[in-house]
Tab-separated table of C-alpha atoms in Angstrom:
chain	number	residue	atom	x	y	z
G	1	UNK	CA	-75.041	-39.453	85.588
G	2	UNK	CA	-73.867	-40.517	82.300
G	3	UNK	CA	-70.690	-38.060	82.290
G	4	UNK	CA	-69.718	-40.301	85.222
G	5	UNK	CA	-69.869	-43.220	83.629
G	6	UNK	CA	-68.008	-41.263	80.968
G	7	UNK	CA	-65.429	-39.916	83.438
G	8	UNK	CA	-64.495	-43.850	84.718
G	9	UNK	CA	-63.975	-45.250	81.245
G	10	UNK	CA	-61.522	-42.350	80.195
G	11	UNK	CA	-59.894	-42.793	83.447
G	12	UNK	CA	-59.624	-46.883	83.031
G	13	UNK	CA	-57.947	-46.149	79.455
G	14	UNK	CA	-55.829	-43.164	80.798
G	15	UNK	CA	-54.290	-45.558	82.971
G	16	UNK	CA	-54.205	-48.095	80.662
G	17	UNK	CA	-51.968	-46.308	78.640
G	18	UNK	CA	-49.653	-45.086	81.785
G	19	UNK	CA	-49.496	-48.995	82.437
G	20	UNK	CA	-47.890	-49.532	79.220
G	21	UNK	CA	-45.686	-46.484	79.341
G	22	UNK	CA	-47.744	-45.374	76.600
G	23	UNK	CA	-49.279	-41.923	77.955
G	24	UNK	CA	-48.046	-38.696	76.342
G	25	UNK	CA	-48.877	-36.755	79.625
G	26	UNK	CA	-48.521	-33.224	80.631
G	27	UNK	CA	-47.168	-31.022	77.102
G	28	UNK	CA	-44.578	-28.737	78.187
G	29	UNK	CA	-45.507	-24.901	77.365
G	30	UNK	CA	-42.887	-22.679	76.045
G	31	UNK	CA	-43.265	-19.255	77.163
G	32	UNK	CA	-40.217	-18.098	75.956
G	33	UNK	CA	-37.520	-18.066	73.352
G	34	UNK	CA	-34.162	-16.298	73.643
G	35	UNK	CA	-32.777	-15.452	69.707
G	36	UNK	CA	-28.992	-14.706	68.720
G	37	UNK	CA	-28.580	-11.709	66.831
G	38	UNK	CA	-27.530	-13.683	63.777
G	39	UNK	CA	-31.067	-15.468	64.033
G	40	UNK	CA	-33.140	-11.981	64.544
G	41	UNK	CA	-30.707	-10.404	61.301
G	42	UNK	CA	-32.401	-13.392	59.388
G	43	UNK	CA	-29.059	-15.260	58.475
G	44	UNK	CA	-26.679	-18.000	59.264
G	45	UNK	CA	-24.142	-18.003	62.138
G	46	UNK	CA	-20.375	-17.003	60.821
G	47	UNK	CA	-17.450	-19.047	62.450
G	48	UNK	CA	-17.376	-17.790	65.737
G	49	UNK	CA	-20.795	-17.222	66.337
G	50	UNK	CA	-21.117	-21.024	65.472
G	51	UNK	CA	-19.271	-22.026	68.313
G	52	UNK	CA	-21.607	-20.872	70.517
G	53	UNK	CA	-25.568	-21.614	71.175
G	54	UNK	CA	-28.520	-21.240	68.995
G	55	UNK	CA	-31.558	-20.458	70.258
G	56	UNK	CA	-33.174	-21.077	73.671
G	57	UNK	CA	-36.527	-21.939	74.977
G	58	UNK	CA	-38.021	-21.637	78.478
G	59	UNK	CA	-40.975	-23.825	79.512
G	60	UNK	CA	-43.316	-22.692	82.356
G	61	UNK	CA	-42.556	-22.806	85.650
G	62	UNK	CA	-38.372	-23.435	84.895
G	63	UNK	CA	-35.527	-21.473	84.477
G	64	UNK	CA	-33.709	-23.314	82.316
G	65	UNK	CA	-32.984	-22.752	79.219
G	66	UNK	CA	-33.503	-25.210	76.631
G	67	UNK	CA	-31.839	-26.749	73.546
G	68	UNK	CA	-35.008	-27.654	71.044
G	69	UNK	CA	-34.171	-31.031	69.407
G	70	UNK	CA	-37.212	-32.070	68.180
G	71	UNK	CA	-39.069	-29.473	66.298
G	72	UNK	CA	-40.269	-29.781	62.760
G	73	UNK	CA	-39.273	-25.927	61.501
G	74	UNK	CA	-36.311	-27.729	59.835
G	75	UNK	CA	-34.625	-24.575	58.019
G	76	UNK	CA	-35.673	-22.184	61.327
G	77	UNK	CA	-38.047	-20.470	59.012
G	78	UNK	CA	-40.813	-20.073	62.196
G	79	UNK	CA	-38.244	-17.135	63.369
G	80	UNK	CA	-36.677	-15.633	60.624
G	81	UNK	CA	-37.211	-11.905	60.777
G	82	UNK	CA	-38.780	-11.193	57.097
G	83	UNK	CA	-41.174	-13.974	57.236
G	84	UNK	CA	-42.605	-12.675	60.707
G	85	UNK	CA	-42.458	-9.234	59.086
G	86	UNK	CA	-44.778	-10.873	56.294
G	87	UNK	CA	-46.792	-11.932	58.337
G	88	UNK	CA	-47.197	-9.082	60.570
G	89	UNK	CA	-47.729	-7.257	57.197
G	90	UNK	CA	-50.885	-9.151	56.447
G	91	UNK	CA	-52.785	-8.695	60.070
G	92	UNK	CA	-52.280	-5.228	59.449
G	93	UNK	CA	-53.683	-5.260	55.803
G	94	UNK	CA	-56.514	-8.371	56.078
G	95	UNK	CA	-56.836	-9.076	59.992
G	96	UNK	CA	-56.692	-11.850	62.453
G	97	UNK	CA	-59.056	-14.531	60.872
G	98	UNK	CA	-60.134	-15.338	57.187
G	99	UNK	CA	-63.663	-14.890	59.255
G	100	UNK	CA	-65.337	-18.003	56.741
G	101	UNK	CA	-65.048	-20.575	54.919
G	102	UNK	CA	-63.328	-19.886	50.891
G	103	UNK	CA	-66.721	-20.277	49.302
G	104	UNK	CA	-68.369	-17.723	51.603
G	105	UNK	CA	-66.154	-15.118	51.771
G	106	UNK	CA	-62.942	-16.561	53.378
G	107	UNK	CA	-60.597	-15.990	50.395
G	108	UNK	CA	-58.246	-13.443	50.634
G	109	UNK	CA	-55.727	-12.590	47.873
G	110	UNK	CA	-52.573	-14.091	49.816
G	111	UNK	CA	-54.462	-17.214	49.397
G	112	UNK	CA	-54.265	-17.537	45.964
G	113	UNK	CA	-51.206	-15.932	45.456
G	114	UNK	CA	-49.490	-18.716	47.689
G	115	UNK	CA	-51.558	-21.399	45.814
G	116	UNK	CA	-50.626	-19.727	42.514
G	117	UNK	CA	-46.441	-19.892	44.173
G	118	UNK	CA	-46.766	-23.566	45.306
G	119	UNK	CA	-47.675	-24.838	42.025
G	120	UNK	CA	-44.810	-23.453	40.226
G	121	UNK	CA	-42.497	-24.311	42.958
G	122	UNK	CA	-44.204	-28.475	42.585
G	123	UNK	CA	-44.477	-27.721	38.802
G	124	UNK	CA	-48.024	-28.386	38.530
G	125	UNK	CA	-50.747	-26.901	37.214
G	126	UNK	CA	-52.534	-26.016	40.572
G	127	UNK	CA	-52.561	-26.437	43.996
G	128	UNK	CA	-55.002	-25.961	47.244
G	129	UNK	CA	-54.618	-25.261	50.718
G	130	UNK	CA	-56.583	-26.596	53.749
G	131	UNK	CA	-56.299	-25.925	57.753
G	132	UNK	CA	-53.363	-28.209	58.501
G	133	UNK	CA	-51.604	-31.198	56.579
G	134	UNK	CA	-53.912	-33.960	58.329
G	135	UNK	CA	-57.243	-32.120	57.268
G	136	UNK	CA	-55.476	-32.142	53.762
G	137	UNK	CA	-55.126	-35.958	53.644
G	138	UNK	CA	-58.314	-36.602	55.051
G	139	UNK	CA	-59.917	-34.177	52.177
G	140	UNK	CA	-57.709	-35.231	49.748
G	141	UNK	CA	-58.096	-39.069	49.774
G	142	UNK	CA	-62.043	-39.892	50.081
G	143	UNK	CA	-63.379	-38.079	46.992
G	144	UNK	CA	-60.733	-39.934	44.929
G	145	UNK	CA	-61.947	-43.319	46.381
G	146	UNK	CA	-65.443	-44.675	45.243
G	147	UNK	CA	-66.549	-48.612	45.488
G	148	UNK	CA	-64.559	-49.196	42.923
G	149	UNK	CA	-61.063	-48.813	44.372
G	150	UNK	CA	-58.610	-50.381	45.668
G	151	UNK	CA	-55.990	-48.547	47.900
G	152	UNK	CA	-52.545	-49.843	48.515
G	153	UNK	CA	-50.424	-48.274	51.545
G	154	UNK	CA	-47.500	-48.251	52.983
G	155	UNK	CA	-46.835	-49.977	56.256
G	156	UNK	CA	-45.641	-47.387	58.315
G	157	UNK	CA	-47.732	-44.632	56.439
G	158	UNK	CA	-48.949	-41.808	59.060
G	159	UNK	CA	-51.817	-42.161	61.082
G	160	UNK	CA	-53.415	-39.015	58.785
G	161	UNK	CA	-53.284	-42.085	55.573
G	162	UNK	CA	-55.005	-44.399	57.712
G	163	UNK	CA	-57.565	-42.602	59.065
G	164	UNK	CA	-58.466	-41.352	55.434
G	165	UNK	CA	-58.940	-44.597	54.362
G	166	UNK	CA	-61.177	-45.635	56.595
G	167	UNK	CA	-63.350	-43.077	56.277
G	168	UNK	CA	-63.525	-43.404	52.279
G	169	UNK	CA	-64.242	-47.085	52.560
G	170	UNK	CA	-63.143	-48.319	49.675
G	171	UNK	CA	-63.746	-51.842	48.155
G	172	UNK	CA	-60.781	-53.572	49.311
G	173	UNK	CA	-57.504	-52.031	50.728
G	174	UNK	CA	-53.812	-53.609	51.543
G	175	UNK	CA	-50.289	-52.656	52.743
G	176	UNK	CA	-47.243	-53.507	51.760
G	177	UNK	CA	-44.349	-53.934	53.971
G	178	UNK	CA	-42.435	-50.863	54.570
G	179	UNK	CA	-40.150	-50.275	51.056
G	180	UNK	CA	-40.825	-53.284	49.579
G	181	UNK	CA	-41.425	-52.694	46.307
G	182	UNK	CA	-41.271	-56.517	45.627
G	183	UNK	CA	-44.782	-57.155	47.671
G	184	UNK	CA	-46.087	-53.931	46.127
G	185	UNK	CA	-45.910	-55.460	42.510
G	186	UNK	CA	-47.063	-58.573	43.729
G	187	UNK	CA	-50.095	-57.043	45.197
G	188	UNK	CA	-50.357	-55.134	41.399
G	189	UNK	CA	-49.742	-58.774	39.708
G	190	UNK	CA	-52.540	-60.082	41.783
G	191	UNK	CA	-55.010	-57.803	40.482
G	192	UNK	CA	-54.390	-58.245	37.347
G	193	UNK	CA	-55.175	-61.591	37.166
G	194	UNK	CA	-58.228	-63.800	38.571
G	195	UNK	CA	-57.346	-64.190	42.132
G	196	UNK	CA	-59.144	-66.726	44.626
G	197	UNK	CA	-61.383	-64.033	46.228
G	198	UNK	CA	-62.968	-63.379	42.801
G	199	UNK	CA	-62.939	-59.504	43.302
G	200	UNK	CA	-61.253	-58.192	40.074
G	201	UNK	CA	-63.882	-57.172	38.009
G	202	UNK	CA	-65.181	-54.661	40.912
G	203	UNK	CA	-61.467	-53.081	41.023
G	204	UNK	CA	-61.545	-50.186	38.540
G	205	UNK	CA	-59.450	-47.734	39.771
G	206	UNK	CA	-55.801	-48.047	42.186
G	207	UNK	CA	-54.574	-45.621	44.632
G	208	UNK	CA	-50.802	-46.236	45.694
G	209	UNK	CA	-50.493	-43.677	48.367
G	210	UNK	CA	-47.439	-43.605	51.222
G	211	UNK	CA	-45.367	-40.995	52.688
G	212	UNK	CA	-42.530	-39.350	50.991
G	213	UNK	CA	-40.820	-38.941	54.192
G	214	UNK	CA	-41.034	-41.553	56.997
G	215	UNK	CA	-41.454	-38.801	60.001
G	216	UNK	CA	-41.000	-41.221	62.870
G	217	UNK	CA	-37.342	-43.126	61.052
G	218	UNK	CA	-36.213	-40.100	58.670
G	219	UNK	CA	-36.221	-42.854	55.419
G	220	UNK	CA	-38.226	-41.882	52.153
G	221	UNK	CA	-40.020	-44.249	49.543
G	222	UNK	CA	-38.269	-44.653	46.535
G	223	UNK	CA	-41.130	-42.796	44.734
G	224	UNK	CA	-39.443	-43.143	41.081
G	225	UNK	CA	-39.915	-47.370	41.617
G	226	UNK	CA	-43.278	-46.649	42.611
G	227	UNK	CA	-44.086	-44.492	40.038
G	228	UNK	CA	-42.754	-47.170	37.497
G	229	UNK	CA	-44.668	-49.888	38.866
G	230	UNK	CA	-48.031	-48.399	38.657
G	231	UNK	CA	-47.365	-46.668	34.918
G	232	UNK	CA	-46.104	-50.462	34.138
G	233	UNK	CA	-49.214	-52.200	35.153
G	234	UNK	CA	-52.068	-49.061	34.983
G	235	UNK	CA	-53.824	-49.921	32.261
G	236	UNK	CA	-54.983	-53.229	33.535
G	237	UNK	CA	-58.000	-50.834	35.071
G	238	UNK	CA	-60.267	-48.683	33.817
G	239	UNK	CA	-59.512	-45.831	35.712
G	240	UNK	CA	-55.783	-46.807	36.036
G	241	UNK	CA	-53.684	-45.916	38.894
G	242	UNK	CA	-53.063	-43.244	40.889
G	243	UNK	CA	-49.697	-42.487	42.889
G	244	UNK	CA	-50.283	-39.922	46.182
G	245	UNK	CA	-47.881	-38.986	48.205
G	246	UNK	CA	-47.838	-37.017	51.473
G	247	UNK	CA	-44.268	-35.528	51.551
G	248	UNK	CA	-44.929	-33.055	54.474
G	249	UNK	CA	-41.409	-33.596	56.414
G	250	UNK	CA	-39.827	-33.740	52.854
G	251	UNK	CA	-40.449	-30.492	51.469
G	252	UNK	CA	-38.606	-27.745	52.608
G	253	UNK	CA	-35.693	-30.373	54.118
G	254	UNK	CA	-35.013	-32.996	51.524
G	255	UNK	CA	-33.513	-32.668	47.991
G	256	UNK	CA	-30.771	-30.434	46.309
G	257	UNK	CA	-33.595	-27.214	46.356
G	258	UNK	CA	-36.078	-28.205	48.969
G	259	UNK	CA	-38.376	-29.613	46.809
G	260	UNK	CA	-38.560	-33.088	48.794
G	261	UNK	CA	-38.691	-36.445	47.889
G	262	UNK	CA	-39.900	-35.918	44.583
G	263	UNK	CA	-36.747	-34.197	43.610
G	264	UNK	CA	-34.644	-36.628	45.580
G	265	UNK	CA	-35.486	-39.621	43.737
G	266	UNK	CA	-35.980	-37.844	40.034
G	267	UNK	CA	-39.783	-38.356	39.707
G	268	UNK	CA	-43.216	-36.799	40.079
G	269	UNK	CA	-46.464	-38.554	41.326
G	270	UNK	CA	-50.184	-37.564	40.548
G	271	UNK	CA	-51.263	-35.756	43.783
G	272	UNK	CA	-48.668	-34.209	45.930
G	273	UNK	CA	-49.363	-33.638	49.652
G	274	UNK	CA	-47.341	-31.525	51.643
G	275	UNK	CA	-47.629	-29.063	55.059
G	276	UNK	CA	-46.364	-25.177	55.602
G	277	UNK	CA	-46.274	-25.879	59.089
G	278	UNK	CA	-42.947	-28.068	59.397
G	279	UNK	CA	-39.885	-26.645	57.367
G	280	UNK	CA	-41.627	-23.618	55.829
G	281	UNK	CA	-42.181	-22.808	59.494
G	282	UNK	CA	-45.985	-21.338	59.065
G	283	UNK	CA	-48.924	-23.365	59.452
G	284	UNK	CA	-51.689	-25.577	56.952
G	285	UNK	CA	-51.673	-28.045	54.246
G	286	UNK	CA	-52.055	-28.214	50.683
G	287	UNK	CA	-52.221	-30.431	48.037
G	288	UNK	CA	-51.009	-29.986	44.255
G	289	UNK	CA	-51.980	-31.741	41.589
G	290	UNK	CA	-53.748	-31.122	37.309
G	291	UNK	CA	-56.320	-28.453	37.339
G	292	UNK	CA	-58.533	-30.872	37.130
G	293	UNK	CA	-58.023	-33.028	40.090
G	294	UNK	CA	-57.817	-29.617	42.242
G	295	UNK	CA	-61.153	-28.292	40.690
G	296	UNK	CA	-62.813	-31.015	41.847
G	297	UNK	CA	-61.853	-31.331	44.904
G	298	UNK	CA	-62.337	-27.572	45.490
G	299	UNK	CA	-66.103	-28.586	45.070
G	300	UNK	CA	-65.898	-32.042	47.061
G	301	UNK	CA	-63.578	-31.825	49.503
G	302	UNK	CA	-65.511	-31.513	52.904
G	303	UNK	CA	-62.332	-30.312	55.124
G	304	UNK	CA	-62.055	-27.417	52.655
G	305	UNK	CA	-65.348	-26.460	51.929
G	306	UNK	CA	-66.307	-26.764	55.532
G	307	UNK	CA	-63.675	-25.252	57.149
G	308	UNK	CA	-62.218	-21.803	57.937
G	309	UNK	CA	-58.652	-21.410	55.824
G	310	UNK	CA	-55.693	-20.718	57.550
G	311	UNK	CA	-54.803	-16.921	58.043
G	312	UNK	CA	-54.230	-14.349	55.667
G	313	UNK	CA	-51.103	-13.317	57.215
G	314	UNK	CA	-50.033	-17.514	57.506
G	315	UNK	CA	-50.772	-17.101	53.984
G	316	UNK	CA	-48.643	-14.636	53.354
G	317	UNK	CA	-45.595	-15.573	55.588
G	318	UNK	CA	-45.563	-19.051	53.649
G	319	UNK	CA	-44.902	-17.190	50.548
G	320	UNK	CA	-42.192	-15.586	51.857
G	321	UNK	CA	-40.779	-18.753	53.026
G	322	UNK	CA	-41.151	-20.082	49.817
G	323	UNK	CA	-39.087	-16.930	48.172
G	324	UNK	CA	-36.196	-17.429	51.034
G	325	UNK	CA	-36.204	-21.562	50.002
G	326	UNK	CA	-36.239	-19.988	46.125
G	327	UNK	CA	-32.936	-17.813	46.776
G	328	UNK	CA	-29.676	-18.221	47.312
G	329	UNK	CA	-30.494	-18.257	51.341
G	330	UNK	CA	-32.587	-21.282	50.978
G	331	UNK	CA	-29.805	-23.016	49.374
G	332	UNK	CA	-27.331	-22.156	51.976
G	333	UNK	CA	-29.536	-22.987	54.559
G	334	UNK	CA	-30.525	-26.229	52.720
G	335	UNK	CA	-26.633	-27.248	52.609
G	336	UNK	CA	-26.112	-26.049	56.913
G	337	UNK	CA	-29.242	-28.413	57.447
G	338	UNK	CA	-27.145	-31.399	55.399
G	339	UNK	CA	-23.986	-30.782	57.273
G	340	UNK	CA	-25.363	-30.565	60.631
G	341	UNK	CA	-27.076	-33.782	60.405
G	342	UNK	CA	-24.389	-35.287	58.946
G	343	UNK	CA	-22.052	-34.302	62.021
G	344	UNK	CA	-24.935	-35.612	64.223
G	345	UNK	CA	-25.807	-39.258	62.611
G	346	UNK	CA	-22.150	-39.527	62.440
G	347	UNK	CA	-21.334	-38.420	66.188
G	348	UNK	CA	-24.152	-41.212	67.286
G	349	UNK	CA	-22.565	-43.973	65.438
G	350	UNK	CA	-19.296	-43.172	66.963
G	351	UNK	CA	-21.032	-43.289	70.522
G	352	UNK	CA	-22.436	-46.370	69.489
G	353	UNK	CA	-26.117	-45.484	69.235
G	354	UNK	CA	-28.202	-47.756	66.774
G	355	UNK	CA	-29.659	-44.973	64.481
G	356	UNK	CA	-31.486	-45.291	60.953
G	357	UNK	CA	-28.726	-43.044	58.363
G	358	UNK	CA	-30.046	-41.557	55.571
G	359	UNK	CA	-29.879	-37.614	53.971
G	360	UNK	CA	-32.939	-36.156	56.107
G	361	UNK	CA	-32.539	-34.189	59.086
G	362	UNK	CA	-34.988	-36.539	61.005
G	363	UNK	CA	-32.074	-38.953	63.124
G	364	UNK	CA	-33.887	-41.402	65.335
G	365	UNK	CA	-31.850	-43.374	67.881
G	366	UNK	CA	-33.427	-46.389	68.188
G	367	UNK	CA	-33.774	-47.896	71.668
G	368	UNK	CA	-36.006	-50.720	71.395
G	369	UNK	CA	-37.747	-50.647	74.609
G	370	UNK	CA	-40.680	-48.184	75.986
G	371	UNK	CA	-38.755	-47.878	79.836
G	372	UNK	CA	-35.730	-47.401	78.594
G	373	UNK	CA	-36.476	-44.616	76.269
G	374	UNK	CA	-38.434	-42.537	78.849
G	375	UNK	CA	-35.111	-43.044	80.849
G	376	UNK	CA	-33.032	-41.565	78.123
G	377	UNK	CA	-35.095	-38.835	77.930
G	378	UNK	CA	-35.247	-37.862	81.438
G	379	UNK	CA	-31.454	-38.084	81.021
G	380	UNK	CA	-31.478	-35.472	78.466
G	381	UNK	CA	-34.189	-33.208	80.055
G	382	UNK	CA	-32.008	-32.674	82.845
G	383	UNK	CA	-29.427	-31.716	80.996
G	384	UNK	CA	-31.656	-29.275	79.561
G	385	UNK	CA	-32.652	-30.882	76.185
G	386	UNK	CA	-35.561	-31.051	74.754
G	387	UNK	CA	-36.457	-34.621	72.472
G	388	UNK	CA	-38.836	-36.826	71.895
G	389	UNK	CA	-39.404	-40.455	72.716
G	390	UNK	CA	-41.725	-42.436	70.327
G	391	UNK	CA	-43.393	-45.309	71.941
G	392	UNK	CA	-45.837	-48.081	70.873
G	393	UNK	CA	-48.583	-47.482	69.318
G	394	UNK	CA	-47.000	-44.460	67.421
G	395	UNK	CA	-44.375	-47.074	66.958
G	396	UNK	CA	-44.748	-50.544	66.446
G	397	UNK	CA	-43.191	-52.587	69.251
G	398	UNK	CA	-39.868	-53.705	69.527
G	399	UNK	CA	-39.027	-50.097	67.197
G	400	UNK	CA	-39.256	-47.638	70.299
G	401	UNK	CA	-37.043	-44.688	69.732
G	402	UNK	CA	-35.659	-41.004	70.463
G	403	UNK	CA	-36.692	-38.676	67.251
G	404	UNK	CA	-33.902	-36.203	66.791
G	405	UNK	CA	-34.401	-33.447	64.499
G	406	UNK	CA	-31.795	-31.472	62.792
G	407	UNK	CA	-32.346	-27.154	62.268
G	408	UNK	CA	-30.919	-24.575	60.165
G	409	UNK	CA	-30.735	-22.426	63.324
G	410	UNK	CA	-28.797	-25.488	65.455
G	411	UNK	CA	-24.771	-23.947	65.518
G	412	UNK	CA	-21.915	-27.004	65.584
G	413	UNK	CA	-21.807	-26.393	69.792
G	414	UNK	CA	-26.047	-27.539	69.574
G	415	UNK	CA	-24.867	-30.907	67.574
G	416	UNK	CA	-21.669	-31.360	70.114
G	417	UNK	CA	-23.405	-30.398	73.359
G	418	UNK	CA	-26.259	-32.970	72.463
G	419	UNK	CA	-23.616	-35.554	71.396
G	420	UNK	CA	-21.718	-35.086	74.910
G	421	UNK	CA	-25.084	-35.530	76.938
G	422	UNK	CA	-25.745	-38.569	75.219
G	423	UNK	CA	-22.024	-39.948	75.697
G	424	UNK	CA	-22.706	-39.823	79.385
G	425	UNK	CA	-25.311	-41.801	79.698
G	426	UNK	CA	-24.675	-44.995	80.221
G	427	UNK	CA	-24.974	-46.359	76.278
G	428	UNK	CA	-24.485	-50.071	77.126
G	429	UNK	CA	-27.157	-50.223	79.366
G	430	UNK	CA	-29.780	-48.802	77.501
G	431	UNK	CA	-29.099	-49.711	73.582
């Protein structure tokens, strides 16, 4: 009788959400993807093969095939043949599943070897990997955060940061507007002196945590300023401050060798957060950071010590990736993934699409309404491409928008076809 009562309340808020054009509904199932030769020989298109398609995916129960705008394997790692060789590799030599947790008997030597690799590659001393990039902020954050601490985040910080804060519960917690590096040392001047809710004494330690990448607008924090401001006014607390950053669409996609926004904007924070699952095309999270810091998490961390590792074989096909973004390939492929956007951001301002420019391969076209952007994306479903439309609450109102997202394994006819559905829709009506 209960799961009844159940049943009508998740039925009321289903349709709550449908109400507000705010439903995700039905996920569309690829069961297929057609690969170019250039794409299964593991390297870029030359001219002429550039004038034609990239690769194609077919959904269930439809013919067509589609043109995949919106995924997050930024440098088409997820298909390149050596690191599904790697990978296949591994099952061979380890199996399916780690088959525990680390502590028990879950760690494998590709493990540590891709630990050992992403610490060099974030020049730190060591580095961790959970399940996924959200169970790596949520394991990350709450041991670092004790009665004592105050967190400061980012307004449009991922729904991973937020969540990890409120579990922690720390003694006070704020957000800055979006950038604003003016409010954020305001909010550090305040602090620092006796402000009227009498709570300095119980602040000992800071943690200034936002995104490296914005996911949903493409934008990054200027991490260098926000380094600066926290070194400037640290030692106004015991425990000083500590800068976090998740960089998970960054890395892989953003800066002259992949190395994200850290590298973009000339600076290094404390604790580095980052995925394999977006442009290292694999799957899990880690985290990189002193010896220290990753020691003790190792023994405090719940989502790690709790729960199974990824694969063996993931393991190993993320090092790969990493050795591709390390070569000469990665750099090429790196420099394709600039262009390409480039040619798209610039293609959408011609049309006279509002978009947000910047260096990422992340190109929103912001829309502004919730109807209207499940119109444009109908529009460019039948036409047989796949986006995605970002409505409130994953946006705040007024902000709705069409995330575009740029890959290595796109060809110059992707970018133009995409460019020529969206010139005939009717612009003027719709942004």
């Amino acid at each position: 009788m209960s799961l009844e009562q159940l049943n009508a309340y998740c039925v009321s808020k289903l349709n709550e959400l449908k109400k507000k054009g705010a439903q995700k509904g039905i996920e569309k199932v690829i069961v297929r993807i057609f690969v170019p030769d250039w794409v299964r020989q593991g390297r870029l298109p030359d001219a002429e093969e550039d004038k034609d398609s990239g690769p194609r995916y077919f959904l269930a129960g439809d013919e067509n095939a589609y043109l995949l705008m919106n995924s997050n394997s930024y440098l088409g790692l997820s298909i390149h043949p050596h690191v599904i060789a790697a990978e296949e590799k591994a099952v061979e030599e380890f199996g399916t599943g780690p088959g525990a947790v680390r502590f028990i008997s879950g760690t494998y030597a590709p493990h540590v070897e891709l630990e050992n690799k992403l610490a060099a590659f974030h020049q730190r001393e060591s580095a961790m990997i959970y399940s996924a990039a959200y169970a790596t902020v949520m394991g990350v954050l709450p041991p670092l955060i004790n009665e004592n601490t105050l967190v400061i985040s980012d307004q449009l910080n991922h729904n991973s940061i937020i969540n990890a804060i409120r579990l922690a519960h720390p003694a006070e917690k704020t957000i800055y507007m979006h950038l604003d590096m003016a409010e954020l040392e305001r909010i550090l001047r305040i602090y620092t002196t006796n402000n009227p809710e009498g709570k300095k004494q119980q602040i000992k330690r800071i943690l200034v945590v936002t995104d490296g990448i914005f996911s949903m607008r493409g934008d990054h924090a200027p991490l260098n300023e926000i380094v600066d401001l926290c070194r400037e006014y640290e030692h106004h607390f015991a425990d000083g401050i500590i800068t976090i950053a998740d960089d998970s669409h960054g890395v892989g996609a953003f800066g002259e060798t992949g190395r994200g926004t850290e590298e973009y904007t000339h600076c290094q924070v404390d604790i580095l957060i980052a995925t394999l699952g977006k442009a290292l095309g694999v799957n899990g999270g880690y985290v990189t950071a002193s010896k220290s810091v990753i020691d003790y998490l190792r023994e405090t961390s719940p989502f790690y010590i709790y729960s199974n590792p990824i694969t063996p074989s993931e393991a190993l096909a993320a090092t790969k990736s990493l050795d591709i973004l390390e070569n000469s390939e990665g750099r090429e492929r790196l420099k394709r993934l600039r262009t390409l956007t480039q040619r798209f951001e610039a293609g959408m301002t011609e049309l006279g699409f509002e978009t947000i420019p910047g260096d990422h391969p992340v190109t929103p076209l912001v829309v502004r309404d919730t109807q209207k952007t499940a119109q444009l994306i109908r529009h460019l479903h039948k036409n047989q491409v796949l986006a995605t439309g970002l409505n409130y609450p994953v946006v705040p109102q007024g902000e709705e928008e069409i995330r575009f997202q740029i890959n290595a394994n796109h060809t110059t006819r992707d970018i133009d076809y995409t460019l020529a559905v969206l010139k005939n829709f009717n612009a003027a009506h719709y942004v």
